[in-house]
PDB file of C-alpha atoms in Angstrom:
ATOM      1  CA  MET A   1       0.000   0.000   0.000  1.00  0.00           C
ATOM      2  CA  ALA A   2       1.333   3.412  -0.945  1.00  0.00           C
ATOM      3  CA  THR A   3       1.507   6.092   1.730  1.00  0.00           C
ATOM      4  CA  ASN A   4      -0.270   8.593  -0.528  1.00  0.00           C
ATOM      5  CA  GLY A   5      -3.407   6.402  -0.636  1.00  0.00           C
ATOM      6  CA  THR A   6      -3.494   5.992  -4.426  1.00  0.00           C
ATOM      7  CA  SER A   7      -2.541   2.304  -4.576  1.00  0.00           C
ATOM      8  CA  ILE A   8      -4.918   0.743  -2.082  1.00  0.00           C
ATOM      9  CA  PRO A   9      -6.455  -2.379  -3.713  1.00  0.00           C
ATOM     10  CA  GLY A  10     -10.156  -1.911  -4.427  1.00  0.00           C
ATOM     11  CA  VAL A  11     -10.107   1.879  -3.931  1.00  0.00           C
ATOM     12  CA  GLN A  12     -10.006   4.682  -6.502  1.00  0.00           C
ATOM     13  CA  VAL A  13      -9.395   8.291  -5.453  1.00  0.00           C
ATOM     14  CA  CYS A  14      -9.770  11.747  -6.987  1.00  0.00           C
ATOM     15  CA  SER A  15      -8.595  14.619  -4.794  1.00  0.00           C
ATOM     16  CA  LEU A  16      -9.014  18.237  -5.918  1.00  0.00           C
ATOM     17  CA  LYS A  17      -7.809  21.459  -4.335  1.00  0.00           C
ATOM     18  CA  VAL A  18      -8.070  25.125  -5.255  1.00  0.00           C
ATOM     19  CA  ASP A  19      -6.519  28.065  -3.433  1.00  0.00           C
ATOM     20  CA  THR A  20      -7.334  30.668  -6.081  1.00  0.00           C
ATOM     21  CA  PRO A  21     -10.201  32.704  -4.552  1.00  0.00           C
ATOM     22  CA  GLN A  22     -13.567  32.409  -6.294  1.00  0.00           C
ATOM     23  CA  LEU A  23     -16.053  35.268  -6.053  1.00  0.00           C
ATOM     24  CA  ILE A  24     -19.455  33.799  -5.183  1.00  0.00           C
ATOM     25  CA  PRO A  25     -22.473  36.039  -5.866  1.00  0.00           C
ATOM     26  CA  PRO A  26     -25.163  36.262  -3.181  1.00  0.00           C
ATOM     27  CA  GLY A  27     -28.530  34.600  -3.420  1.00  0.00           C
ATOM     28  CA  ASN A  28     -30.293  31.279  -3.356  1.00  0.00           C
ATOM     29  CA  THR A  29     -28.578  29.921  -6.490  1.00  0.00           C
ATOM     30  CA  TYR A  30     -25.838  27.444  -5.611  1.00  0.00           C
ATOM     31  CA  ARG A  31     -22.564  27.832  -7.561  1.00  0.00           C
ATOM     32  CA  VAL A  32     -20.297  24.976  -8.635  1.00  0.00           C
ATOM     33  CA  VAL A  33     -16.854  25.247  -7.023  1.00  0.00           C
ATOM     34  CA  ARG A  34     -14.270  25.152  -9.846  1.00  0.00           C
ATOM     35  CA  PHE A  35     -10.951  23.307  -9.658  1.00  0.00           C
ATOM     36  CA  PRO A  36      -7.823  23.532 -11.836  1.00  0.00           C
ATOM     37  CA  PHE A  37      -6.598  20.592 -13.904  1.00  0.00           C
ATOM     38  CA  GLY A  38      -3.170  18.991 -13.920  1.00  0.00           C
ATOM     39  CA  ALA A  39      -0.276  19.627 -11.562  1.00  0.00           C
ATOM     40  CA  ALA A  40      -2.312  21.702  -9.104  1.00  0.00           C
ATOM     41  CA  GLU A  41      -4.237  18.615  -8.005  1.00  0.00           C
ATOM     42  CA  PRO A  42      -3.117  16.371  -5.186  1.00  0.00           C
ATOM     43  CA  THR A  43      -4.148  13.261  -7.182  1.00  0.00           C
ATOM     44  CA  ASP A  44      -6.219  12.193 -10.165  1.00  0.00           C
ATOM     45  CA  ARG A  45      -4.603   8.876 -11.026  1.00  0.00           C
ATOM     46  CA  PHE A  46      -7.912   7.410 -12.246  1.00  0.00           C
ATOM     47  CA  GLN A  47      -8.662  10.386 -14.542  1.00  0.00           C
ATOM     48  CA  MET A  48     -11.923  11.482 -12.934  1.00  0.00           C
ATOM     49  CA  HIS A  49     -11.165  15.210 -13.326  1.00  0.00           C
ATOM     50  CA  GLN A  50      -9.843  15.952 -16.805  1.00  0.00           C
ATOM     51  CA  ALA A  51     -10.100  18.955 -19.130  1.00  0.00           C
ATOM     52  CA  VAL A  52     -11.308  16.573 -21.855  1.00  0.00           C
ATOM     53  CA  GLN A  53     -14.510  15.269 -20.293  1.00  0.00           C
ATOM     54  CA  PRO A  54     -15.945  11.764 -20.863  1.00  0.00           C
ATOM     55  CA  ASP A  55     -18.695  13.179 -23.106  1.00  0.00           C
ATOM     56  CA  GLY A  56     -16.075  14.853 -25.352  1.00  0.00           C
ATOM     57  CA  TYR A  57     -16.508  18.400 -24.035  1.00  0.00           C
ATOM     58  CA  VAL A  58     -13.201  20.255 -23.577  1.00  0.00           C
ATOM     59  CA  VAL A  59     -12.802  22.746 -20.729  1.00  0.00           C
ATOM     60  CA  ALA A  60     -10.698  25.621 -22.084  1.00  0.00           C
ATOM     61  CA  ASP A  61     -10.464  27.703 -18.877  1.00  0.00           C
ATOM     62  CA  TRP A  62     -11.005  26.037 -15.513  1.00  0.00           C
ATOM     63  CA  ALA A  63     -11.575  29.388 -13.769  1.00  0.00           C
ATOM     64  CA  THR A  64     -14.619  30.316 -15.895  1.00  0.00           C
ATOM     65  CA  ASP A  65     -16.193  26.966 -16.819  1.00  0.00           C
ATOM     66  CA  ASP A  66     -18.424  25.165 -14.291  1.00  0.00           C
ATOM     67  CA  ARG A  67     -17.412  21.855 -15.866  1.00  0.00           C
ATOM     68  CA  SER A  68     -14.041  22.235 -14.132  1.00  0.00           C
ATOM     69  CA  GLY A  69     -15.895  21.501 -10.902  1.00  0.00           C
ATOM     70  CA  LEU A  70     -17.039  18.057 -12.041  1.00  0.00           C
ATOM     71  CA  ILE A  71     -15.678  14.735 -10.879  1.00  0.00           C
ATOM     72  CA  TRP A  72     -16.702  11.943 -13.262  1.00  0.00           C
ATOM     73  CA  PRO A  73     -16.536   8.690 -11.252  1.00  0.00           C
ATOM     74  CA  SER A  74     -14.194   6.172 -12.883  1.00  0.00           C
ATOM     75  CA  LYS A  75     -16.509   3.278 -12.075  1.00  0.00           C
ATOM     76  CA  GLU A  76     -19.716   2.325 -10.355  1.00  0.00           C
ATOM     77  CA  GLY A  77     -19.554   1.748  -6.629  1.00  0.00           C
ATOM     78  CA  TRP A  78     -19.960   3.083  -3.131  1.00  0.00           C
ATOM     79  CA  GLY A  79     -18.416   6.534  -2.951  1.00  0.00           C
ATOM     80  CA  HIS A  80     -17.348   8.705  -0.074  1.00  0.00           C
ATOM     81  CA  LEU A  81     -17.348  12.436  -0.773  1.00  0.00           C
ATOM     82  CA  TYR A  82     -15.207  14.807   1.252  1.00  0.00           C
ATOM     83  CA  ALA A  83     -15.008  18.578   1.138  1.00  0.00           C
ATOM     84  CA  MET A  84     -13.193  21.353   2.930  1.00  0.00           C
ATOM     85  CA  ILE A  85     -14.472  24.896   2.425  1.00  0.00           C
ATOM     86  CA  GLN A  86     -13.021  28.217   3.601  1.00  0.00           C
ATOM     87  CA  TRP A  87     -14.790  31.550   3.197  1.00  0.00           C
ATOM     88  CA  GLU A  88     -13.496  35.077   3.654  1.00  0.00           C
ATOM     89  CA  ALA A  89     -14.596  36.702   6.902  1.00  0.00           C
ATOM     90  CA  ALA A  90     -17.850  38.641   6.956  1.00  0.00           C
ATOM     91  CA  SER A  91     -17.363  42.392   7.059  1.00  0.00           C
ATOM     92  CA  ALA A  92     -17.905  44.408  10.235  1.00  0.00           C
ATOM     93  CA  THR A  93     -20.605  46.460   8.479  1.00  0.00           C
ATOM     94  CA  GLY A  94     -22.832  43.526   7.671  1.00  0.00           C
ATOM     95  CA  GLY A  95     -22.290  40.390   5.718  1.00  0.00           C
ATOM     96  CA  TYR A  96     -23.707  36.941   5.538  1.00  0.00           C
ATOM     97  CA  THR A  97     -25.726  35.272   8.256  1.00  0.00           C
ATOM     98  CA  GLU A  98     -25.796  31.925   6.473  1.00  0.00           C
ATOM     99  CA  LEU A  99     -23.286  29.919   4.421  1.00  0.00           C
ATOM    100  CA  ARG A 100     -24.559  26.993   2.379  1.00  0.00           C
ATOM    101  CA  ASP A 101     -22.941  23.996   0.718  1.00  0.00           C
ATOM    102  CA  GLN A 102     -23.998  20.717  -0.846  1.00  0.00           C
ATOM    103  CA  TYR A 103     -22.900  17.817  -3.006  1.00  0.00           C
ATOM    104  CA  VAL A 104     -24.846  17.301  -6.219  1.00  0.00           C
ATOM    105  CA  ARG A 105     -25.102  14.652  -8.893  1.00  0.00           C
ATOM    106  CA  ASP A 106     -25.140  16.217 -12.367  1.00  0.00           C
ATOM    107  CA  PRO A 107     -25.384  19.921 -11.456  1.00  0.00           C
ATOM    108  CA  LEU A 108     -25.301  21.003 -15.113  1.00  0.00           C
ATOM    109  CA  GLY A 109     -28.120  18.834 -16.471  1.00  0.00           C
ATOM    110  CA  LEU A 110     -25.986  16.483 -18.563  1.00  0.00           C
ATOM    111  CA  THR A 111     -28.005  13.330 -17.733  1.00  0.00           C
ATOM    112  CA  PRO A 112     -31.725  12.459 -17.607  1.00  0.00           C
ATOM    113  CA  THR A 113     -31.850  13.014 -13.808  1.00  0.00           C
ATOM    114  CA  PRO A 114     -29.938  16.242 -13.071  1.00  0.00           C
ATOM    115  CA  ASN A 115     -29.508  18.183  -9.831  1.00  0.00           C
ATOM    116  CA  ASP A 116     -29.830  15.354  -7.353  1.00  0.00           C
ATOM    117  CA  THR A 117     -28.550  17.108  -4.227  1.00  0.00           C
ATOM    118  CA  THR A 118     -27.369  15.518  -1.014  1.00  0.00           C
ATOM    119  CA  ALA A 119     -25.673  16.536   2.239  1.00  0.00           C
ATOM    120  CA  THR A 120     -26.964  20.120   1.977  1.00  0.00           C
ATOM    121  CA  GLU A 121     -25.920  22.193   4.974  1.00  0.00           C
ATOM    122  CA  HIS A 122     -26.817  25.742   6.007  1.00  0.00           C
ATOM    123  CA  ARG A 123     -24.458  27.220   8.594  1.00  0.00           C
ATOM    124  CA  THR A 124     -24.302  30.390  10.589  1.00  0.00           C
ATOM    125  CA  PRO A 125     -20.906  32.100  10.656  1.00  0.00           C
ATOM    126  CA  THR A 126     -18.686  31.645  13.684  1.00  0.00           C
ATOM    127  CA  PRO A 127     -16.856  34.500  15.459  1.00  0.00           C
ATOM    128  CA  GLY A 128     -13.548  33.256  13.981  1.00  0.00           C
ATOM    129  CA  GLY A 129     -12.743  31.896  10.552  1.00  0.00           C
ATOM    130  CA  GLN A 130     -15.333  30.245   8.340  1.00  0.00           C
ATOM    131  CA  PHE A 131     -13.673  26.844   7.823  1.00  0.00           C
ATOM    132  CA  TYR A 132     -15.835  23.767   7.261  1.00  0.00           C
ATOM    133  CA  ALA A 133     -15.265  20.096   6.491  1.00  0.00           C
ATOM    134  CA  LYS A 134     -17.880  17.548   5.517  1.00  0.00           C
ATOM    135  CA  SER A 135     -18.227  13.970   4.295  1.00  0.00           C
ATOM    136  CA  HIS A 136     -21.048  11.880   2.897  1.00  0.00           C
ATOM    137  CA  GLY A 137     -21.469   8.448   1.338  1.00  0.00           C
ATOM    138  CA  ILE A 138     -23.404   7.825  -1.904  1.00  0.00           C
ATOM    139  CA  PHE A 139     -23.575   5.381  -4.784  1.00  0.00           C
ATOM    140  CA  VAL A 140     -21.718   6.707  -7.836  1.00  0.00           C
ATOM    141  CA  ASP A 141     -21.830   5.929 -11.555  1.00  0.00           C
ATOM    142  CA  PRO A 142     -19.358   6.864 -14.342  1.00  0.00           C
ATOM    143  CA  GLY A 143     -22.129   8.471 -16.413  1.00  0.00           C
ATOM    144  CA  THR A 144     -23.156  10.898 -13.672  1.00  0.00           C
ATOM    145  CA  PRO A 145     -20.725  13.668 -12.690  1.00  0.00           C
ATOM    146  CA  LEU A 146     -20.518  15.023  -9.147  1.00  0.00           C
ATOM    147  CA  ALA A 147     -19.826  18.529  -7.872  1.00  0.00           C
ATOM    148  CA  LEU A 148     -19.516  20.625  -4.747  1.00  0.00           C
ATOM    149  CA  ARG A 149     -21.722  23.726  -4.706  1.00  0.00           C
ATOM    150  CA  VAL A 150     -21.868  26.745  -2.401  1.00  0.00           C
ATOM    151  CA  THR A 151     -23.811  29.945  -1.822  1.00  0.00           C
ATOM    152  CA  HIS A 152     -24.386  32.559   0.901  1.00  0.00           C
ATOM    153  CA  ASN A 153     -26.953  35.199   1.827  1.00  0.00           C
ATOM    154  CA  ASP A 154     -24.769  38.311   2.006  1.00  0.00           C
ATOM    155  CA  ALA A 155     -25.909  41.360   0.023  1.00  0.00           C
ATOM    156  CA  ASN A 156     -22.475  41.420  -1.671  1.00  0.00           C
ATOM    157  CA  PRO A 157     -20.372  38.786  -3.444  1.00  0.00           C
ATOM    158  CA  ARG A 158     -17.979  36.915  -1.125  1.00  0.00           C
ATOM    159  CA  GLN A 159     -14.716  35.075  -1.719  1.00  0.00           C
ATOM    160  CA  LEU A 160     -14.446  31.337  -1.331  1.00  0.00           C
ATOM    161  CA  THR A 161     -10.745  31.354  -0.431  1.00  0.00           C
ATOM    162  CA  LEU A 162      -9.877  27.657  -0.371  1.00  0.00           C
ATOM    163  CA  ALA A 163     -11.692  24.449  -1.254  1.00  0.00           C
ATOM    164  CA  GLU A 164     -11.000  20.742  -1.519  1.00  0.00           C
ATOM    165  CA  PHE A 165     -13.276  18.127  -3.067  1.00  0.00           C
ATOM    166  CA  LYS A 166     -12.521  14.424  -2.934  1.00  0.00           C
ATOM    167  CA  LEU A 167     -14.147  11.196  -4.080  1.00  0.00           C
ATOM    168  CA  VAL A 168     -13.096   7.768  -2.852  1.00  0.00           C
ATOM    169  CA  ILE A 169     -14.772   4.841  -4.636  1.00  0.00           C
ATOM    170  CA  HIS A 170     -14.780   1.464  -2.870  1.00  0.00           C
ATOM    171  CA  HIS A 171     -15.454  -1.802  -4.642  1.00  0.00           C
ATOM    172  CA  ALA A 172     -15.062  -5.479  -3.919  1.00  0.00           C
ATOM    173  CA  ALA A 173     -11.715  -6.904  -5.009  1.00  0.00           C
TER     174      ALA A 173
END
């Protein structure tokens, strides 16, 4: 077994990270968190997060295309989703009173059953930093992409300053 967790028999992993701030507009519409391709990722050995998507679509700019937020499971199985989300602090003159996040199957309507959300959480800000981690188990399928989405209720756009999104697929050996 490798110490980086990518060679565990029966397990496939995709681990994404972004530290380029993303400006999230206010409102009730959830926004897909976007992730860069290539060397910026901790691991994508099973090619679940590629600029050339399984349906042939090519993402030209990860920072502007919601498809850069998709993980396409490499196989069918039981999946564990993990996320870590960090928001900029609310301003002293107002700001958000609620931060929201969720996992979603097919957030862009690419399959017959889009926008199947799960593990939706609404949180009130804490006095310190706004740093959250979450996990959730679901069945995954290669034909249905997954994403992490966020929103907030501030009157102004707010920065998502750091995010990680991970999928671990377990299957019988």
